[in-house]
């Protein structure tokens, strides 16, 4: 096993404001639907986890299938509701680092680890990384917008593994994308569950990156 860590970007290193699922959650609540933020997040995550190839127009991401998300939430996907959902903006233009990111990355670099970011993202990933200073820590960026493959497809992980060896962990915030995708590629997954949305998942899970750092150092 190499002295390498794979890590996701969105909601792992970078906090988007609002988060991808939040406009949908807020919309449904305003419409009077009895849903929790956790339920919406999990429904969105399940749908995203079914996609392996990005939409060529979006370049790195696929459109969210609102009909399937509504079915998951046990909401009837009425035509008028689906038309309204098409107008939601889910991708945020405001981002910042979580407080634990720089201490985590600094410690890894001090200990000689290579840090490889594996992300489902549009070309904006390079602007985000530059804006937030992450470029100073990352040894490589493996992005869906460049490869035409999205997590959880195992190939995107294998490309990184072929270049850098087997990592200690791949760390990411979405079970259906990061955890399952890493497992499929023969990589130890570590689920970052900052908001306790995955209270049913017990193994290989941390609440923050400092907990992840301890596990990395113990391996």
PDB file of C-alpha atoms in Angstrom:
ATOM      1  CA  UNK A   1       0.000   0.000   0.000  1.00  0.00           C
ATOM      2  CA  UNK A   2       1.428   3.379  -1.082  1.00  0.00           C
ATOM      3  CA  UNK A   3       1.740   6.482   1.066  1.00  0.00           C
ATOM      4  CA  UNK A   4      -1.169   7.994  -0.821  1.00  0.00           C
ATOM      5  CA  UNK A   5      -4.612   9.307   0.081  1.00  0.00           C
ATOM      6  CA  UNK A   6      -7.467   9.769  -2.395  1.00  0.00           C
ATOM      7  CA  UNK A   7      -9.994  12.428  -1.460  1.00  0.00           C
ATOM      8  CA  UNK A   8     -13.228  13.870  -2.848  1.00  0.00           C
ATOM      9  CA  UNK A   9     -13.775  17.609  -3.319  1.00  0.00           C
ATOM     10  CA  UNK A  10     -17.378  18.754  -2.749  1.00  0.00           C
ATOM     11  CA  UNK A  11     -18.537  18.600   0.882  1.00  0.00           C
ATOM     12  CA  UNK A  12     -15.324  16.776   1.768  1.00  0.00           C
ATOM     13  CA  UNK A  13     -12.728  19.503   1.261  1.00  0.00           C
ATOM     14  CA  UNK A  14     -14.938  22.225  -0.178  1.00  0.00           C
ATOM     15  CA  UNK A  15     -18.203  23.447   1.320  1.00  0.00           C
ATOM     16  CA  UNK A  16     -20.650  24.728  -1.294  1.00  0.00           C
ATOM     17  CA  UNK A  17     -23.224  27.295  -0.204  1.00  0.00           C
ATOM     18  CA  UNK A  18     -25.925  26.196  -0.701  1.00  0.00           C
ATOM     19  CA  UNK A  19     -25.168  22.491  -0.888  1.00  0.00           C
ATOM     20  CA  UNK A  20     -26.334  20.614  -3.973  1.00  0.00           C
ATOM     21  CA  UNK A  21     -29.432  19.108  -2.353  1.00  0.00           C
ATOM     22  CA  UNK A  22     -30.528  22.162  -0.356  1.00  0.00           C
ATOM     23  CA  UNK A  23     -32.396  24.119  -3.081  1.00  0.00           C
ATOM     24  CA  UNK A  24     -34.508  21.026  -3.704  1.00  0.00           C
ATOM     25  CA  UNK A  25     -35.123  20.524   0.011  1.00  0.00           C
ATOM     26  CA  UNK A  26     -36.121  24.165   0.528  1.00  0.00           C
ATOM     27  CA  UNK A  27     -38.386  24.083  -2.523  1.00  0.00           C
ATOM     28  CA  UNK A  28     -40.249  20.993  -1.324  1.00  0.00           C
ATOM     29  CA  UNK A  29     -40.674  22.371   2.198  1.00  0.00           C
ATOM     30  CA  UNK A  30     -42.114  25.631   0.798  1.00  0.00           C
ATOM     31  CA  UNK A  31     -44.526  23.545  -1.252  1.00  0.00           C
ATOM     32  CA  UNK A  32     -45.739  21.922   1.944  1.00  0.00           C
ATOM     33  CA  UNK A  33     -44.154  18.481   1.569  1.00  0.00           C
ATOM     34  CA  UNK A  34     -43.175  16.822   4.848  1.00  0.00           C
ATOM     35  CA  UNK A  35     -39.566  15.925   4.125  1.00  0.00           C
ATOM     36  CA  UNK A  36     -36.364  16.279   6.137  1.00  0.00           C
ATOM     37  CA  UNK A  37     -33.060  17.507   4.782  1.00  0.00           C
ATOM     38  CA  UNK A  38     -31.588  14.076   5.432  1.00  0.00           C
ATOM     39  CA  UNK A  39     -34.324  12.397   3.378  1.00  0.00           C
ATOM     40  CA  UNK A  40     -33.745  14.721   0.441  1.00  0.00           C
ATOM     41  CA  UNK A  41     -29.970  14.293   0.631  1.00  0.00           C
ATOM     42  CA  UNK A  42     -30.278  10.504   0.686  1.00  0.00           C
ATOM     43  CA  UNK A  43     -32.769  10.485  -2.209  1.00  0.00           C
ATOM     44  CA  UNK A  44     -30.519  12.730  -4.301  1.00  0.00           C
ATOM     45  CA  UNK A  45     -27.445  10.646  -3.424  1.00  0.00           C
ATOM     46  CA  UNK A  46     -29.136   7.402  -4.470  1.00  0.00           C
ATOM     47  CA  UNK A  47     -30.022   8.908  -7.826  1.00  0.00           C
ATOM     48  CA  UNK A  48     -26.547  10.354  -8.387  1.00  0.00           C
ATOM     49  CA  UNK A  49     -25.033   6.986  -7.531  1.00  0.00           C
ATOM     50  CA  UNK A  50     -26.806   5.419 -10.515  1.00  0.00           C
ATOM     51  CA  UNK A  51     -24.990   7.653 -13.003  1.00  0.00           C
ATOM     52  CA  UNK A  52     -21.610   6.646 -14.427  1.00  0.00           C
ATOM     53  CA  UNK A  53     -21.181   8.930 -17.429  1.00  0.00           C
ATOM     54  CA  UNK A  54     -21.532  12.722 -17.549  1.00  0.00           C
ATOM     55  CA  UNK A  55     -23.888  14.596 -19.805  1.00  0.00           C
ATOM     56  CA  UNK A  56     -21.779  16.018 -22.669  1.00  0.00           C
ATOM     57  CA  UNK A  57     -23.542  19.372 -22.369  1.00  0.00           C
ATOM     58  CA  UNK A  58     -22.899  19.717 -18.640  1.00  0.00           C
ATOM     59  CA  UNK A  59     -19.317  18.499 -19.002  1.00  0.00           C
ATOM     60  CA  UNK A  60     -18.447  16.363 -15.996  1.00  0.00           C
ATOM     61  CA  UNK A  61     -21.857  15.946 -14.357  1.00  0.00           C
ATOM     62  CA  UNK A  62     -25.241  14.488 -15.253  1.00  0.00           C
ATOM     63  CA  UNK A  63     -28.620  16.102 -14.820  1.00  0.00           C
ATOM     64  CA  UNK A  64     -30.472  15.052 -11.705  1.00  0.00           C
ATOM     65  CA  UNK A  65     -33.491  12.856 -12.487  1.00  0.00           C
ATOM     66  CA  UNK A  66     -36.106  14.674 -10.422  1.00  0.00           C
ATOM     67  CA  UNK A  67     -38.781  12.101 -11.221  1.00  0.00           C
ATOM     68  CA  UNK A  68     -36.737   9.318  -9.596  1.00  0.00           C
ATOM     69  CA  UNK A  69     -35.849  11.523  -6.625  1.00  0.00           C
ATOM     70  CA  UNK A  70     -39.529  12.264  -6.037  1.00  0.00           C
ATOM     71  CA  UNK A  71     -40.389   8.565  -6.244  1.00  0.00           C
ATOM     72  CA  UNK A  72     -37.718   7.911  -3.612  1.00  0.00           C
ATOM     73  CA  UNK A  73     -39.338  10.555  -1.408  1.00  0.00           C
ATOM     74  CA  UNK A  74     -42.798   9.041  -2.026  1.00  0.00           C
ATOM     75  CA  UNK A  75     -43.963  12.241  -3.727  1.00  0.00           C
ATOM     76  CA  UNK A  76     -46.073  11.954  -6.860  1.00  0.00           C
ATOM     77  CA  UNK A  77     -44.037  13.367  -9.781  1.00  0.00           C
ATOM     78  CA  UNK A  78     -46.781  15.544 -11.236  1.00  0.00           C
ATOM     79  CA  UNK A  79     -45.977  17.229 -14.522  1.00  0.00           C
ATOM     80  CA  UNK A  80     -46.408  20.733 -13.102  1.00  0.00           C
ATOM     81  CA  UNK A  81     -44.070  19.915 -10.212  1.00  0.00           C
ATOM     82  CA  UNK A  82     -41.403  18.502 -12.525  1.00  0.00           C
ATOM     83  CA  UNK A  83     -41.598  21.622 -14.697  1.00  0.00           C
ATOM     84  CA  UNK A  84     -40.981  23.812 -11.655  1.00  0.00           C
ATOM     85  CA  UNK A  85     -38.067  21.659 -10.500  1.00  0.00           C
ATOM     86  CA  UNK A  86     -36.329  22.136 -13.847  1.00  0.00           C
ATOM     87  CA  UNK A  87     -35.868  25.804 -12.926  1.00  0.00           C
ATOM     88  CA  UNK A  88     -33.938  25.056  -9.731  1.00  0.00           C
ATOM     89  CA  UNK A  89     -30.264  25.984  -9.660  1.00  0.00           C
ATOM     90  CA  UNK A  90     -28.446  23.203  -7.830  1.00  0.00           C
ATOM     91  CA  UNK A  91     -24.817  24.063  -8.580  1.00  0.00           C
ATOM     92  CA  UNK A  92     -23.549  26.795  -6.273  1.00  0.00           C
ATOM     93  CA  UNK A  93     -21.198  29.596  -7.256  1.00  0.00           C
ATOM     94  CA  UNK A  94     -20.074  30.165  -3.654  1.00  0.00           C
ATOM     95  CA  UNK A  95     -17.506  27.916  -2.014  1.00  0.00           C
ATOM     96  CA  UNK A  96     -15.160  27.818   0.955  1.00  0.00           C
ATOM     97  CA  UNK A  97     -12.958  25.343   2.796  1.00  0.00           C
ATOM     98  CA  UNK A  98     -14.155  23.473   5.857  1.00  0.00           C
ATOM     99  CA  UNK A  99     -12.216  24.439   8.995  1.00  0.00           C
ATOM    100  CA  UNK A 100     -10.527  21.039   9.268  1.00  0.00           C
ATOM    101  CA  UNK A 101      -9.187  20.964   5.689  1.00  0.00           C
ATOM    102  CA  UNK A 102      -5.897  22.851   6.002  1.00  0.00           C
ATOM    103  CA  UNK A 103      -4.849  21.150   9.278  1.00  0.00           C
ATOM    104  CA  UNK A 104      -5.637  17.802   7.627  1.00  0.00           C
ATOM    105  CA  UNK A 105      -3.755  18.552   4.410  1.00  0.00           C
ATOM    106  CA  UNK A 106      -0.801  20.202   6.151  1.00  0.00           C
ATOM    107  CA  UNK A 107      -0.299  17.161   8.367  1.00  0.00           C
ATOM    108  CA  UNK A 108      -0.488  14.753   5.444  1.00  0.00           C
ATOM    109  CA  UNK A 109       2.051  16.735   3.422  1.00  0.00           C
ATOM    110  CA  UNK A 110       4.351  17.010   6.442  1.00  0.00           C
ATOM    111  CA  UNK A 111       4.266  13.211   6.726  1.00  0.00           C
ATOM    112  CA  UNK A 112       5.099  12.766   3.057  1.00  0.00           C
ATOM    113  CA  UNK A 113       1.729  11.624   1.695  1.00  0.00           C
ATOM    114  CA  UNK A 114       0.608  12.198  -1.861  1.00  0.00           C
ATOM    115  CA  UNK A 115      -2.906  13.652  -2.003  1.00  0.00           C
ATOM    116  CA  UNK A 116      -4.957  12.828  -5.089  1.00  0.00           C
ATOM    117  CA  UNK A 117      -8.345  14.448  -5.537  1.00  0.00           C
ATOM    118  CA  UNK A 118     -10.952  12.336  -7.335  1.00  0.00           C
ATOM    119  CA  UNK A 119     -14.044  14.360  -8.123  1.00  0.00           C
ATOM    120  CA  UNK A 120     -17.220  14.471 -10.173  1.00  0.00           C
ATOM    121  CA  UNK A 121     -17.042  18.050 -11.383  1.00  0.00           C
ATOM    122  CA  UNK A 122     -17.288  20.459 -14.286  1.00  0.00           C
ATOM    123  CA  UNK A 123     -14.257  22.406 -15.511  1.00  0.00           C
ATOM    124  CA  UNK A 124     -14.918  24.874 -12.678  1.00  0.00           C
ATOM    125  CA  UNK A 125     -13.012  22.442 -10.438  1.00  0.00           C
ATOM    126  CA  UNK A 126      -9.744  24.076 -11.509  1.00  0.00           C
ATOM    127  CA  UNK A 127     -10.953  27.566 -10.602  1.00  0.00           C
ATOM    128  CA  UNK A 128     -12.234  26.334  -7.232  1.00  0.00           C
ATOM    129  CA  UNK A 129      -8.962  24.581  -6.422  1.00  0.00           C
ATOM    130  CA  UNK A 130      -7.009  27.690  -7.372  1.00  0.00           C
ATOM    131  CA  UNK A 131      -9.322  30.119  -5.509  1.00  0.00           C
ATOM    132  CA  UNK A 132      -9.068  28.138  -2.273  1.00  0.00           C
ATOM    133  CA  UNK A 133      -5.348  27.419  -2.425  1.00  0.00           C
ATOM    134  CA  UNK A 134      -5.841  23.658  -2.666  1.00  0.00           C
ATOM    135  CA  UNK A 135      -3.445  23.534  -5.592  1.00  0.00           C
ATOM    136  CA  UNK A 136      -0.624  23.889  -3.042  1.00  0.00           C
ATOM    137  CA  UNK A 137      -1.540  20.549  -1.452  1.00  0.00           C
ATOM    138  CA  UNK A 138      -2.797  18.342  -4.266  1.00  0.00           C
ATOM    139  CA  UNK A 139      -0.475  16.107  -6.242  1.00  0.00           C
ATOM    140  CA  UNK A 140      -3.072  15.452  -8.923  1.00  0.00           C
ATOM    141  CA  UNK A 141      -6.714  16.017  -9.838  1.00  0.00           C
ATOM    142  CA  UNK A 142      -8.654  13.141 -11.391  1.00  0.00           C
ATOM    143  CA  UNK A 143     -11.874  14.765 -12.604  1.00  0.00           C
ATOM    144  CA  UNK A 144     -14.918  13.429 -14.418  1.00  0.00           C
ATOM    145  CA  UNK A 145     -14.917  16.435 -16.755  1.00  0.00           C
ATOM    146  CA  UNK A 146     -11.561  15.299 -18.163  1.00  0.00           C
ATOM    147  CA  UNK A 147     -12.230  11.554 -18.308  1.00  0.00           C
ATOM    148  CA  UNK A 148     -15.893  11.270 -19.292  1.00  0.00           C
ATOM    149  CA  UNK A 149     -16.414   8.848 -16.394  1.00  0.00           C
ATOM    150  CA  UNK A 150     -18.068   9.606 -13.069  1.00  0.00           C
ATOM    151  CA  UNK A 151     -17.804   8.056  -9.639  1.00  0.00           C
ATOM    152  CA  UNK A 152     -18.997   5.439  -8.673  1.00  0.00           C
ATOM    153  CA  UNK A 153     -17.665   3.920 -11.908  1.00  0.00           C
ATOM    154  CA  UNK A 154     -14.596   1.978 -10.738  1.00  0.00           C
ATOM    155  CA  UNK A 155     -12.552   3.095 -13.743  1.00  0.00           C
ATOM    156  CA  UNK A 156     -12.064   6.636 -12.423  1.00  0.00           C
ATOM    157  CA  UNK A 157     -10.578   5.170  -9.232  1.00  0.00           C
ATOM    158  CA  UNK A 158      -8.473   2.653 -11.146  1.00  0.00           C
ATOM    159  CA  UNK A 159      -6.943   5.403 -13.253  1.00  0.00           C
ATOM    160  CA  UNK A 160      -5.706   7.018 -10.047  1.00  0.00           C
ATOM    161  CA  UNK A 161      -4.620   3.666  -8.625  1.00  0.00           C
ATOM    162  CA  UNK A 162      -2.655   2.809 -11.774  1.00  0.00           C
ATOM    163  CA  UNK A 163      -0.754   6.100 -11.487  1.00  0.00           C
ATOM    164  CA  UNK A 164      -0.183   6.265  -7.728  1.00  0.00           C
ATOM    165  CA  UNK A 165      -0.722   2.805  -6.281  1.00  0.00           C
ATOM    166  CA  UNK A 166      -3.265   1.643  -3.736  1.00  0.00           C
ATOM    167  CA  UNK A 167      -4.127   4.469  -1.318  1.00  0.00           C
ATOM    168  CA  UNK A 168      -4.634   4.181   2.420  1.00  0.00           C
ATOM    169  CA  UNK A 169      -8.222   5.368   1.883  1.00  0.00           C
ATOM    170  CA  UNK A 170     -10.476   7.163  -0.515  1.00  0.00           C
ATOM    171  CA  UNK A 171     -12.322   9.741   1.594  1.00  0.00           C
ATOM    172  CA  UNK A 172     -15.666  11.086   0.431  1.00  0.00           C
ATOM    173  CA  UNK A 173     -19.038  12.251   1.687  1.00  0.00           C
ATOM    174  CA  UNK A 174     -21.501  10.228  -0.434  1.00  0.00           C
ATOM    175  CA  UNK A 175     -21.880   6.543   0.312  1.00  0.00           C
ATOM    176  CA  UNK A 176     -23.424   5.685  -3.052  1.00  0.00           C
ATOM    177  CA  UNK A 177     -20.652   7.456  -4.974  1.00  0.00           C
ATOM    178  CA  UNK A 178     -17.454   7.546  -2.929  1.00  0.00           C
ATOM    179  CA  UNK A 179     -17.785   4.533  -0.651  1.00  0.00           C
ATOM    180  CA  UNK A 180     -19.301   2.121  -3.172  1.00  0.00           C
ATOM    181  CA  UNK A 181     -17.097   3.354  -6.004  1.00  0.00           C
ATOM    182  CA  UNK A 182     -13.910   2.875  -4.006  1.00  0.00           C
ATOM    183  CA  UNK A 183     -14.973  -0.616  -2.934  1.00  0.00           C
ATOM    184  CA  UNK A 184     -15.624  -1.588  -6.550  1.00  0.00           C
ATOM    185  CA  UNK A 185     -12.081  -0.528  -7.414  1.00  0.00           C
ATOM    186  CA  UNK A 186     -10.487  -2.491  -4.569  1.00  0.00           C
ATOM    187  CA  UNK A 187      -9.802   0.596  -2.445  1.00  0.00           C
ATOM    188  CA  UNK A 188     -10.558   1.052   1.261  1.00  0.00           C
ATOM    189  CA  UNK A 189     -13.381   3.601   1.540  1.00  0.00           C
ATOM    190  CA  UNK A 190     -13.761   6.099   4.354  1.00  0.00           C
ATOM    191  CA  UNK A 191     -17.131   7.821   4.564  1.00  0.00           C
ATOM    192  CA  UNK A 192     -17.054  11.415   5.799  1.00  0.00           C
ATOM    193  CA  UNK A 193     -20.457  11.943   7.427  1.00  0.00           C
ATOM    194  CA  UNK A 194     -20.297  15.514   8.704  1.00  0.00           C
ATOM    195  CA  UNK A 195     -24.062  15.874   9.224  1.00  0.00           C
ATOM    196  CA  UNK A 196     -25.001  12.366  10.400  1.00  0.00           C
ATOM    197  CA  UNK A 197     -27.010  11.730   7.247  1.00  0.00           C
ATOM    198  CA  UNK A 198     -25.701   8.139   7.219  1.00  0.00           C
ATOM    199  CA  UNK A 199     -26.551   7.097  10.759  1.00  0.00           C
ATOM    200  CA  UNK A 200     -27.248   3.577   9.437  1.00  0.00           C
ATOM    201  CA  UNK A 201     -23.652   3.156   8.248  1.00  0.00           C
ATOM    202  CA  UNK A 202     -21.363   2.108  11.085  1.00  0.00           C
ATOM    203  CA  UNK A 203     -18.093   0.866   9.574  1.00  0.00           C
ATOM    204  CA  UNK A 204     -15.351   2.986   7.983  1.00  0.00           C
ATOM    205  CA  UNK A 205     -16.985   6.279   8.864  1.00  0.00           C
ATOM    206  CA  UNK A 206     -15.749   9.545  10.403  1.00  0.00           C
ATOM    207  CA  UNK A 207     -17.380  12.846  11.346  1.00  0.00           C
ATOM    208  CA  UNK A 208     -14.524  15.102  10.282  1.00  0.00           C
ATOM    209  CA  UNK A 209     -11.130  15.073   8.582  1.00  0.00           C
ATOM    210  CA  UNK A 210      -9.200  15.134  11.843  1.00  0.00           C
ATOM    211  CA  UNK A 211     -10.733  11.771  12.727  1.00  0.00           C
ATOM    212  CA  UNK A 212      -9.745  10.608   9.245  1.00  0.00           C
ATOM    213  CA  UNK A 213      -6.197  11.804   9.883  1.00  0.00           C
ATOM    214  CA  UNK A 214      -5.913   9.624  12.992  1.00  0.00           C
ATOM    215  CA  UNK A 215      -7.036   6.565  11.035  1.00  0.00           C
ATOM    216  CA  UNK A 216      -4.546   7.301   8.264  1.00  0.00           C
ATOM    217  CA  UNK A 217      -1.688   7.616  10.738  1.00  0.00           C
ATOM    218  CA  UNK A 218      -2.679   4.316  12.381  1.00  0.00           C
ATOM    219  CA  UNK A 219      -2.541   2.399   9.086  1.00  0.00           C
TER     220      UNK A 219
END
